[in-house]
Coordinates of C-alpha atoms in Angstrom, one line a residue:
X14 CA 46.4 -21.1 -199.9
X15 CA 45.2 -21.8 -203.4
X16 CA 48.6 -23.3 -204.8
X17 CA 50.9 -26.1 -203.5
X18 CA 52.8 -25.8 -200.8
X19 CA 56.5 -27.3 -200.8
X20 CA 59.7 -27.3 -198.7
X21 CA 63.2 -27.3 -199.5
X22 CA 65.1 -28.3 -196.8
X23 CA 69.0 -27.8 -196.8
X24 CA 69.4 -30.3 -193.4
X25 CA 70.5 -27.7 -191.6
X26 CA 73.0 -28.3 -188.6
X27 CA 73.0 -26.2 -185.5
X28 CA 75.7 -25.1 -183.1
X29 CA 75.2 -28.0 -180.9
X30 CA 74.0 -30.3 -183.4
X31 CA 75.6 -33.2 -185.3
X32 CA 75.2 -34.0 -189.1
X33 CA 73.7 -37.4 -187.6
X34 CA 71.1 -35.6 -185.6
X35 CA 70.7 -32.7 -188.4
X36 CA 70.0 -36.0 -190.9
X37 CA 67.5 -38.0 -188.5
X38 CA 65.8 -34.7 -188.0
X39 CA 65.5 -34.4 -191.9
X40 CA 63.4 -37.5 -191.9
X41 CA 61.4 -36.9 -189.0
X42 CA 59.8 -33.8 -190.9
X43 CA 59.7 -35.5 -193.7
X44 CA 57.4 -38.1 -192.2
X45 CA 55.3 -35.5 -190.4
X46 CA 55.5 -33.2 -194.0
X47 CA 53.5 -35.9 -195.8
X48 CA 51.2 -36.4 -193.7
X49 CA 50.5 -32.7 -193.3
X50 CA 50.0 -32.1 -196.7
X51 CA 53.1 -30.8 -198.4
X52 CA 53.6 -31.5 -202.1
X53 CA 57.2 -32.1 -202.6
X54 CA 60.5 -31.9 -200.4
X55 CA 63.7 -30.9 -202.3
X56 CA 67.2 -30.7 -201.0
X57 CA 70.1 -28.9 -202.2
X58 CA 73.8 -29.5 -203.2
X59 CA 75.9 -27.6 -201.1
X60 CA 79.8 -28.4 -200.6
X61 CA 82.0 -27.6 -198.0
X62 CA 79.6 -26.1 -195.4
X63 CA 80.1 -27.2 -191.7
X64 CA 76.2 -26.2 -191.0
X65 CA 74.6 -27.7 -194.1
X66 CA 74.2 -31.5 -194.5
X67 CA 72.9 -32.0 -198.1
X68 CA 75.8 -32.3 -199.7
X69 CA 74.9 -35.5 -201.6
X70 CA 71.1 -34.9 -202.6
X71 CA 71.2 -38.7 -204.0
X72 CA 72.0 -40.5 -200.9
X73 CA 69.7 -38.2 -198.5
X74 CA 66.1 -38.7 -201.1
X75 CA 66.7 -42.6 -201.3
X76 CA 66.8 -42.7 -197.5
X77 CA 64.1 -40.2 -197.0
X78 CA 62.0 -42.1 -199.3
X79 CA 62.3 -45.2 -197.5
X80 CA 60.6 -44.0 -194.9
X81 CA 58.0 -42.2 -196.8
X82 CA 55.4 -43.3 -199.2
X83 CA 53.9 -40.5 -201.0
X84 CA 55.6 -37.2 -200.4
X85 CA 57.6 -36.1 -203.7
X86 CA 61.4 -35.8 -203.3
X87 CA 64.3 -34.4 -205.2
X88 CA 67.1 -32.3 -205.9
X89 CA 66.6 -28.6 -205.4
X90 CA 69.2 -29.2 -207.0
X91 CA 71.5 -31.2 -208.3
X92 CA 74.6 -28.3 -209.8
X93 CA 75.1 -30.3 -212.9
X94 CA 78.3 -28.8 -213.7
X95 CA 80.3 -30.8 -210.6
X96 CA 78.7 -34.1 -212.5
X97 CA 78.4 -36.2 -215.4
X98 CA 74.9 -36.3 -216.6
X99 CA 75.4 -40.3 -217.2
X100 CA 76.4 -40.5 -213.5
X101 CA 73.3 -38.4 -212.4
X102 CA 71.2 -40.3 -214.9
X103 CA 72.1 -43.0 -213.7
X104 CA 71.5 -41.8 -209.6
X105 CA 68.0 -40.8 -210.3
X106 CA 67.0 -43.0 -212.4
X107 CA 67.4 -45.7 -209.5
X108 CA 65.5 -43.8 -207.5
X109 CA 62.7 -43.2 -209.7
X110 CA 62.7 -47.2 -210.6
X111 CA 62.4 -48.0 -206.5
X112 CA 60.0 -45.2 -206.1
X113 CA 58.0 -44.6 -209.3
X114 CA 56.4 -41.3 -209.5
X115 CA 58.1 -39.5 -206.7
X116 CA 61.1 -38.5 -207.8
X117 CA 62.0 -34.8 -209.4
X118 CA 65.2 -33.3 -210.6
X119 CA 66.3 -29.6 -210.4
X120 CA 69.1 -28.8 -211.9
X121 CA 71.4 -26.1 -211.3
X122 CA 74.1 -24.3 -213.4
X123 CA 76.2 -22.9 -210.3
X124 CA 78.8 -24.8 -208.5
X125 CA 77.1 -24.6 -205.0
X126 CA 80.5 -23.7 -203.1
X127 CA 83.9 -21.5 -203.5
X128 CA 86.4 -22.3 -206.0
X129 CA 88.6 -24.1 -204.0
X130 CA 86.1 -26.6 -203.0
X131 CA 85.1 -26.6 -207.0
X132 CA 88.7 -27.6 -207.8
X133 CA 88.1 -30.1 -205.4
X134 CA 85.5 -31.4 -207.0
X135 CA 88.0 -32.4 -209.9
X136 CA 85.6 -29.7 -212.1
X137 CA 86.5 -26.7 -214.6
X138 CA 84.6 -23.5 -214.9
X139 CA 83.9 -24.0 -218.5
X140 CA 82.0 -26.7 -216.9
X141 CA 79.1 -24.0 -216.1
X142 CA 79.4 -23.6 -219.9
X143 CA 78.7 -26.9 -221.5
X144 CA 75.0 -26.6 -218.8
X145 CA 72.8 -26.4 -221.4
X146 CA 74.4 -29.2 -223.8
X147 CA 74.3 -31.6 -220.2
X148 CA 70.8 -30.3 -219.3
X149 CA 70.0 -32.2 -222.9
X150 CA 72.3 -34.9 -222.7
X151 CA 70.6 -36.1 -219.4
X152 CA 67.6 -35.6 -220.4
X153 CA 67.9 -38.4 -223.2
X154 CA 69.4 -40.7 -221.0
X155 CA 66.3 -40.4 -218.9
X156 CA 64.1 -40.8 -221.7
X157 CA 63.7 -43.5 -224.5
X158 CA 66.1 -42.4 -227.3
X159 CA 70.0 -41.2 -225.8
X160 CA 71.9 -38.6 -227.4
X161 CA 75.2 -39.9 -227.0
X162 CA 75.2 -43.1 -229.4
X163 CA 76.0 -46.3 -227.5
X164 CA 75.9 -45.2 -224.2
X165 CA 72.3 -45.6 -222.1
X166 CA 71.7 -44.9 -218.5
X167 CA 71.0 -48.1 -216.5
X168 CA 68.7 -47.8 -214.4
X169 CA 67.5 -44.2 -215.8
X170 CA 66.7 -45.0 -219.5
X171 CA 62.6 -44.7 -219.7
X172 CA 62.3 -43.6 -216.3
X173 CA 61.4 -39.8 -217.5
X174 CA 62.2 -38.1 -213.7
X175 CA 60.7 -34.7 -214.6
X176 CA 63.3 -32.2 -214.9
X177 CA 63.2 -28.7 -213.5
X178 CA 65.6 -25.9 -214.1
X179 CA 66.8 -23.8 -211.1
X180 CA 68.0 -20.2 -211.4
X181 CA 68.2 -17.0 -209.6
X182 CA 69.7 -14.8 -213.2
X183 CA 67.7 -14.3 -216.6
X184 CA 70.0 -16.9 -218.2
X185 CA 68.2 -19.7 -216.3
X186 CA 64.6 -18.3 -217.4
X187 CA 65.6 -18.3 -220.9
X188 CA 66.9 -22.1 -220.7
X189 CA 63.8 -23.3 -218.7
X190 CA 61.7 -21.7 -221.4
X191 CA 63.5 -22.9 -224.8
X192 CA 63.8 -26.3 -223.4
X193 CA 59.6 -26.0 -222.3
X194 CA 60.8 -27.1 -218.8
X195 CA 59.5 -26.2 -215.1
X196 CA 61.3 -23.0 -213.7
X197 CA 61.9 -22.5 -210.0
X198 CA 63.5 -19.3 -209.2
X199 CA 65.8 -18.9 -206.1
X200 CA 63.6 -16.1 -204.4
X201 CA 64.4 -17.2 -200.8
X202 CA 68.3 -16.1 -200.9
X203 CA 68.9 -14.1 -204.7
X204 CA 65.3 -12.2 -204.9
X205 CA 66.7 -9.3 -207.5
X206 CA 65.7 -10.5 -210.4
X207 CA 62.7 -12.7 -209.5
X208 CA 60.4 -10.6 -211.6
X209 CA 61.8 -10.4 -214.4
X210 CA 63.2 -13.6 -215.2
X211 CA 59.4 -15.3 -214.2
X212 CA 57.7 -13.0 -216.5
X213 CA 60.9 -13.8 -219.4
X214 CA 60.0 -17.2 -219.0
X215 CA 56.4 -17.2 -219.3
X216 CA 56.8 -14.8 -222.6
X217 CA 59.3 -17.5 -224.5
X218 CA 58.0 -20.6 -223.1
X219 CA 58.2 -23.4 -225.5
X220 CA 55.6 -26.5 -225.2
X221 CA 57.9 -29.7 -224.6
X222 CA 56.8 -33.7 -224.0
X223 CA 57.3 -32.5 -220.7
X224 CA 55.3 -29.5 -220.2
X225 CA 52.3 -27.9 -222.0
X226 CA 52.2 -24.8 -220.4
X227 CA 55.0 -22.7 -218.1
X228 CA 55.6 -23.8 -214.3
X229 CA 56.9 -21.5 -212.0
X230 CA 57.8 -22.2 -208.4
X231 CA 59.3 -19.6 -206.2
X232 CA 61.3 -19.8 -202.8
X233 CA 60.6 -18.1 -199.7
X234 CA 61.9 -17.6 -196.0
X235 CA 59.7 -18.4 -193.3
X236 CA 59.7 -18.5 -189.6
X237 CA 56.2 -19.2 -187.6
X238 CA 55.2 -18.8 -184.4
X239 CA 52.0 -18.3 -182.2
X240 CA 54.4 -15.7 -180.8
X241 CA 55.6 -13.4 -183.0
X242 CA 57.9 -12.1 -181.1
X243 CA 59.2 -15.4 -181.1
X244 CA 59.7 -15.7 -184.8
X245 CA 61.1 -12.4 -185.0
X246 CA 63.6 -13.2 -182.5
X247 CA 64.4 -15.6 -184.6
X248 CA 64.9 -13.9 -188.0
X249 CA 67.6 -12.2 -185.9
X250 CA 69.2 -15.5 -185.3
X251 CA 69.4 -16.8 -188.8
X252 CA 70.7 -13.4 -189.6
X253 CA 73.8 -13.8 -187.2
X254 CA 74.5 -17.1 -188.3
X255 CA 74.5 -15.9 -191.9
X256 CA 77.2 -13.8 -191.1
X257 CA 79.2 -16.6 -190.4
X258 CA 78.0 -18.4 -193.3
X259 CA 79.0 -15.7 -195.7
X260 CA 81.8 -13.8 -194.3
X261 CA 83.6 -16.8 -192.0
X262 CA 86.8 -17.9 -193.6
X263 CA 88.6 -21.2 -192.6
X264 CA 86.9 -22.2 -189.7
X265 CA 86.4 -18.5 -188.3
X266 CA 82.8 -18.3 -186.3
X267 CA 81.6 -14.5 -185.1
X268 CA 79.6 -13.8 -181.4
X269 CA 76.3 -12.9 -181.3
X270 CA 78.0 -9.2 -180.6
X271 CA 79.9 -9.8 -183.5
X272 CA 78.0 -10.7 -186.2
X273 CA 75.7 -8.1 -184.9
X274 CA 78.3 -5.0 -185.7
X275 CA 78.4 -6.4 -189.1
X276 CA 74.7 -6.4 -189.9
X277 CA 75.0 -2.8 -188.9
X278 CA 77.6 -2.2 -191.7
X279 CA 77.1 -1.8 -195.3
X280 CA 78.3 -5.5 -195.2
X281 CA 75.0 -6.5 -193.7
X282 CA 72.7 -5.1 -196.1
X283 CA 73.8 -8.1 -197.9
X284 CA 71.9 -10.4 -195.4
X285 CA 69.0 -8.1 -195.3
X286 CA 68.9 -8.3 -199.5
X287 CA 68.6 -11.9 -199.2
X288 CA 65.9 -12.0 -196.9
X289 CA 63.7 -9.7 -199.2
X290 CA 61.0 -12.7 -199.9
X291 CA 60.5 -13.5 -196.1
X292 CA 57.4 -14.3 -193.9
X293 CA 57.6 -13.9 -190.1
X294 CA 55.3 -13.4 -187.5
X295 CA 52.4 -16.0 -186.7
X296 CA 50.3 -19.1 -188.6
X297 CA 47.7 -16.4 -190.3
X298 CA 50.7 -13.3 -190.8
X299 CA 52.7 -16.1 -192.8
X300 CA 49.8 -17.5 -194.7
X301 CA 48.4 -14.3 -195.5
X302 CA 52.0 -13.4 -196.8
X303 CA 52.6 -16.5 -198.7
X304 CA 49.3 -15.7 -200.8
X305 CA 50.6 -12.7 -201.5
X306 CA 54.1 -13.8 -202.5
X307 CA 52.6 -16.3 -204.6
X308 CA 50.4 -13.8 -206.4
X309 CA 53.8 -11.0 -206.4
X310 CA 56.2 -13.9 -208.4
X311 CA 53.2 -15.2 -210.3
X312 CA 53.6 -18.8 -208.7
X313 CA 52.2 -21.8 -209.9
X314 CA 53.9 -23.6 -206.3
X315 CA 55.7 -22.0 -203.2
X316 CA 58.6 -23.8 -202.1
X317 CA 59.2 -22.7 -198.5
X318 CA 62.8 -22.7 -196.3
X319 CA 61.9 -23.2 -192.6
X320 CA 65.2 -20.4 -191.5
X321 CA 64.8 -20.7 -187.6
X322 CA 67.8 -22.3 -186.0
X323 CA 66.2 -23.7 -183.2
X324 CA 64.9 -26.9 -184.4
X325 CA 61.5 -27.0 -182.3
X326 CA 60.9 -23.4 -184.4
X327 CA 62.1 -25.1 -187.4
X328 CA 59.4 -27.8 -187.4
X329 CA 56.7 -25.9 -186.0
X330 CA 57.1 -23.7 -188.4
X331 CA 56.3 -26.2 -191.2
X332 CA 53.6 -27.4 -188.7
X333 CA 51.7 -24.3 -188.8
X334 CA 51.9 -24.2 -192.1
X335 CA 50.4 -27.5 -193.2
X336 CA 48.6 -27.2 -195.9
X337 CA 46.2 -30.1 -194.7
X338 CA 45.4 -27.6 -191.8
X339 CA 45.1 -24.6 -193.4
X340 CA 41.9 -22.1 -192.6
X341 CA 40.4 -21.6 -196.1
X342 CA 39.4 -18.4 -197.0
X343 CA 39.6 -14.9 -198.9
X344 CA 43.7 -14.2 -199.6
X345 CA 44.8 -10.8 -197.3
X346 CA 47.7 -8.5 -197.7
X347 CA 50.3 -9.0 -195.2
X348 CA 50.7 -7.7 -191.9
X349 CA 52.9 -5.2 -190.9
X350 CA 54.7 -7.5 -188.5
X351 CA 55.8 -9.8 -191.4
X352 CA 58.7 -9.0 -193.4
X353 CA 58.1 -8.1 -197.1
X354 CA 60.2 -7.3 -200.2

């Protein structure tokens, strides 16, 4: 694959799982990620969900990077709109002073849960609004010159963390490009608009301090195995349990039987929508698919989401894919065993 490889990694936690083991499991591929030739991890703010344990991006990279030493980590992303730039200023700005030239920032404009968890969050929807004024506003805290007179982020001022907007809508493209920052698009769960909204931001990029030229990273789904079988058995899985993530209200859970009479309804083809941009099927299937995805969202970086729910799949997933072990050779179109939007 001639483009880095990356993984975002939402610390998923299973049906017998606890957020303790879901968090140590985190680190363990994050330790075997660097070493196996990954660019970047990100994780993602996500509130109120019982199988997702990266609710406070913050916390999770400064412990993650104590146990690493060169991997890059960040915030894939940080919803800006639940925070105050000064306080997220001031969050990644001590990570980037305790580990220079590692840390990244994606920002996102959604809240990353329901509205009853956003009122929780003490936040108003014109919040989403003011997103582009904050995007700014943080920005000059992490730089040398602030935009809010007599009020600097300590530790954040100087520090320059790289910022990266995150979208899955045009509006997002259109703000990565006037502000001449890095776009990654949300192709591994909202793949409609993926398109459009890369080749919008490539046409009105502006050239920033930050960035010369346009940066594009895309998302994908992926489940490996030697097996495919396996893997596709699999996809299944993370399709049942998405049922439950999406349609599961106060506590409810569905069976496997369940879950399965909803994918058969027009409810389902939900799930299968957001599932458009995913590789399954074995080491050379996925890699062969992931040059083509890259080539289909014109790509400068492929951000992967390891979707198994069994955790040995999970990591051997990202195993197989190692970029440090990849075959070289000529890119091929995708097999028919691996699932392609």
């Amino acid at each position: 694959m001639a483009f880095p490889l990356s993984i975002l990694d939402l610390a998923q936690v299973g049906r017998s799982q606890t957020v303790t083991e879901s968090l140590s499991a985190s680190t363990d591929m994050a330790m075997r990620a660097e070493d196996w030739g990954y660019h970047r991890i990100w994780y993602a703010e996500h509130h109120n969900m019982s199988t997702i344990a990266s609710s406070a991006p913050a916390v999770l990279i400064a412990h993650v990077a104590a146990h690493t030493s060169r991997i890059r980590l960040g915030a894939g992303g940080v919803m800006l709109p639940n925070h105050a730039p000064l306080t997220i200023a001031e969050q990644f700005g001590t990570l980037a002073e305790l580990h220079p030239g590692r840390i990244d920032l994606g920002l996102g404009r959604a809240p990353g849960s329901d509205q009853r968890t956003f009122s929780a969050l003490r936040r108003d929807i014109a919040s989403a609004d003011r997103f582009p004024n904050d995007v700014l506003e943080l920005q000059g805290y992490l730089g040398d010159s602030t935009r809010v007179t007599g009020v600097d982020a300590t530790p954040g001022r100087g520090t320059d963390v790289p910022l990266y907007i995150l979208g899955s809508s045009l509006f997002g493209a259109q703000l990565a490009a006037a502000l001449g920052l890095p776009y990654a698009f949300a192709s591994h769960f909202a793949p409609a608009a993926l398109e459009q909204a890369v080749a919008i931001y490539r046409e009105k990029f502006q050239p920033s301090e930050q960035l010369a030229e346009p940066y594009v990273i895309a998302g994908a789904g992926v489940i490996v195995d030697e097996d495919a079988d396996v893997a596709r058995a699999q996809l299944h899985q993370a399709k049942r349990a998405r049922v439950t993530a999406l349609f599961g209200r106060d506590g409810r859970t569905f069976t496997d039987e369940e879950a399965d009479a909803v994918l058969s309804m027009p409810q389902g083809r939900q799930i299968e929508e957001m599932l458009t941009y995913c590789g399954v099927g074995t080491p050379d299937e996925v890699r062969d698919y992931l040059d083509w995805f890259a080539g289909h969202a014109d790509a400068d970086e492929v951000i992967v989401a390891s979707l198994a729910p069994d955790r040995d799949v999970w990591l051997r997933t990202l195993e197989h894919l190692a970029p440090a072990t990849a075959p070289s050779g000529p890119t091929a179109r995708p097999e028919a065993s691996t699932v392609r939007g």
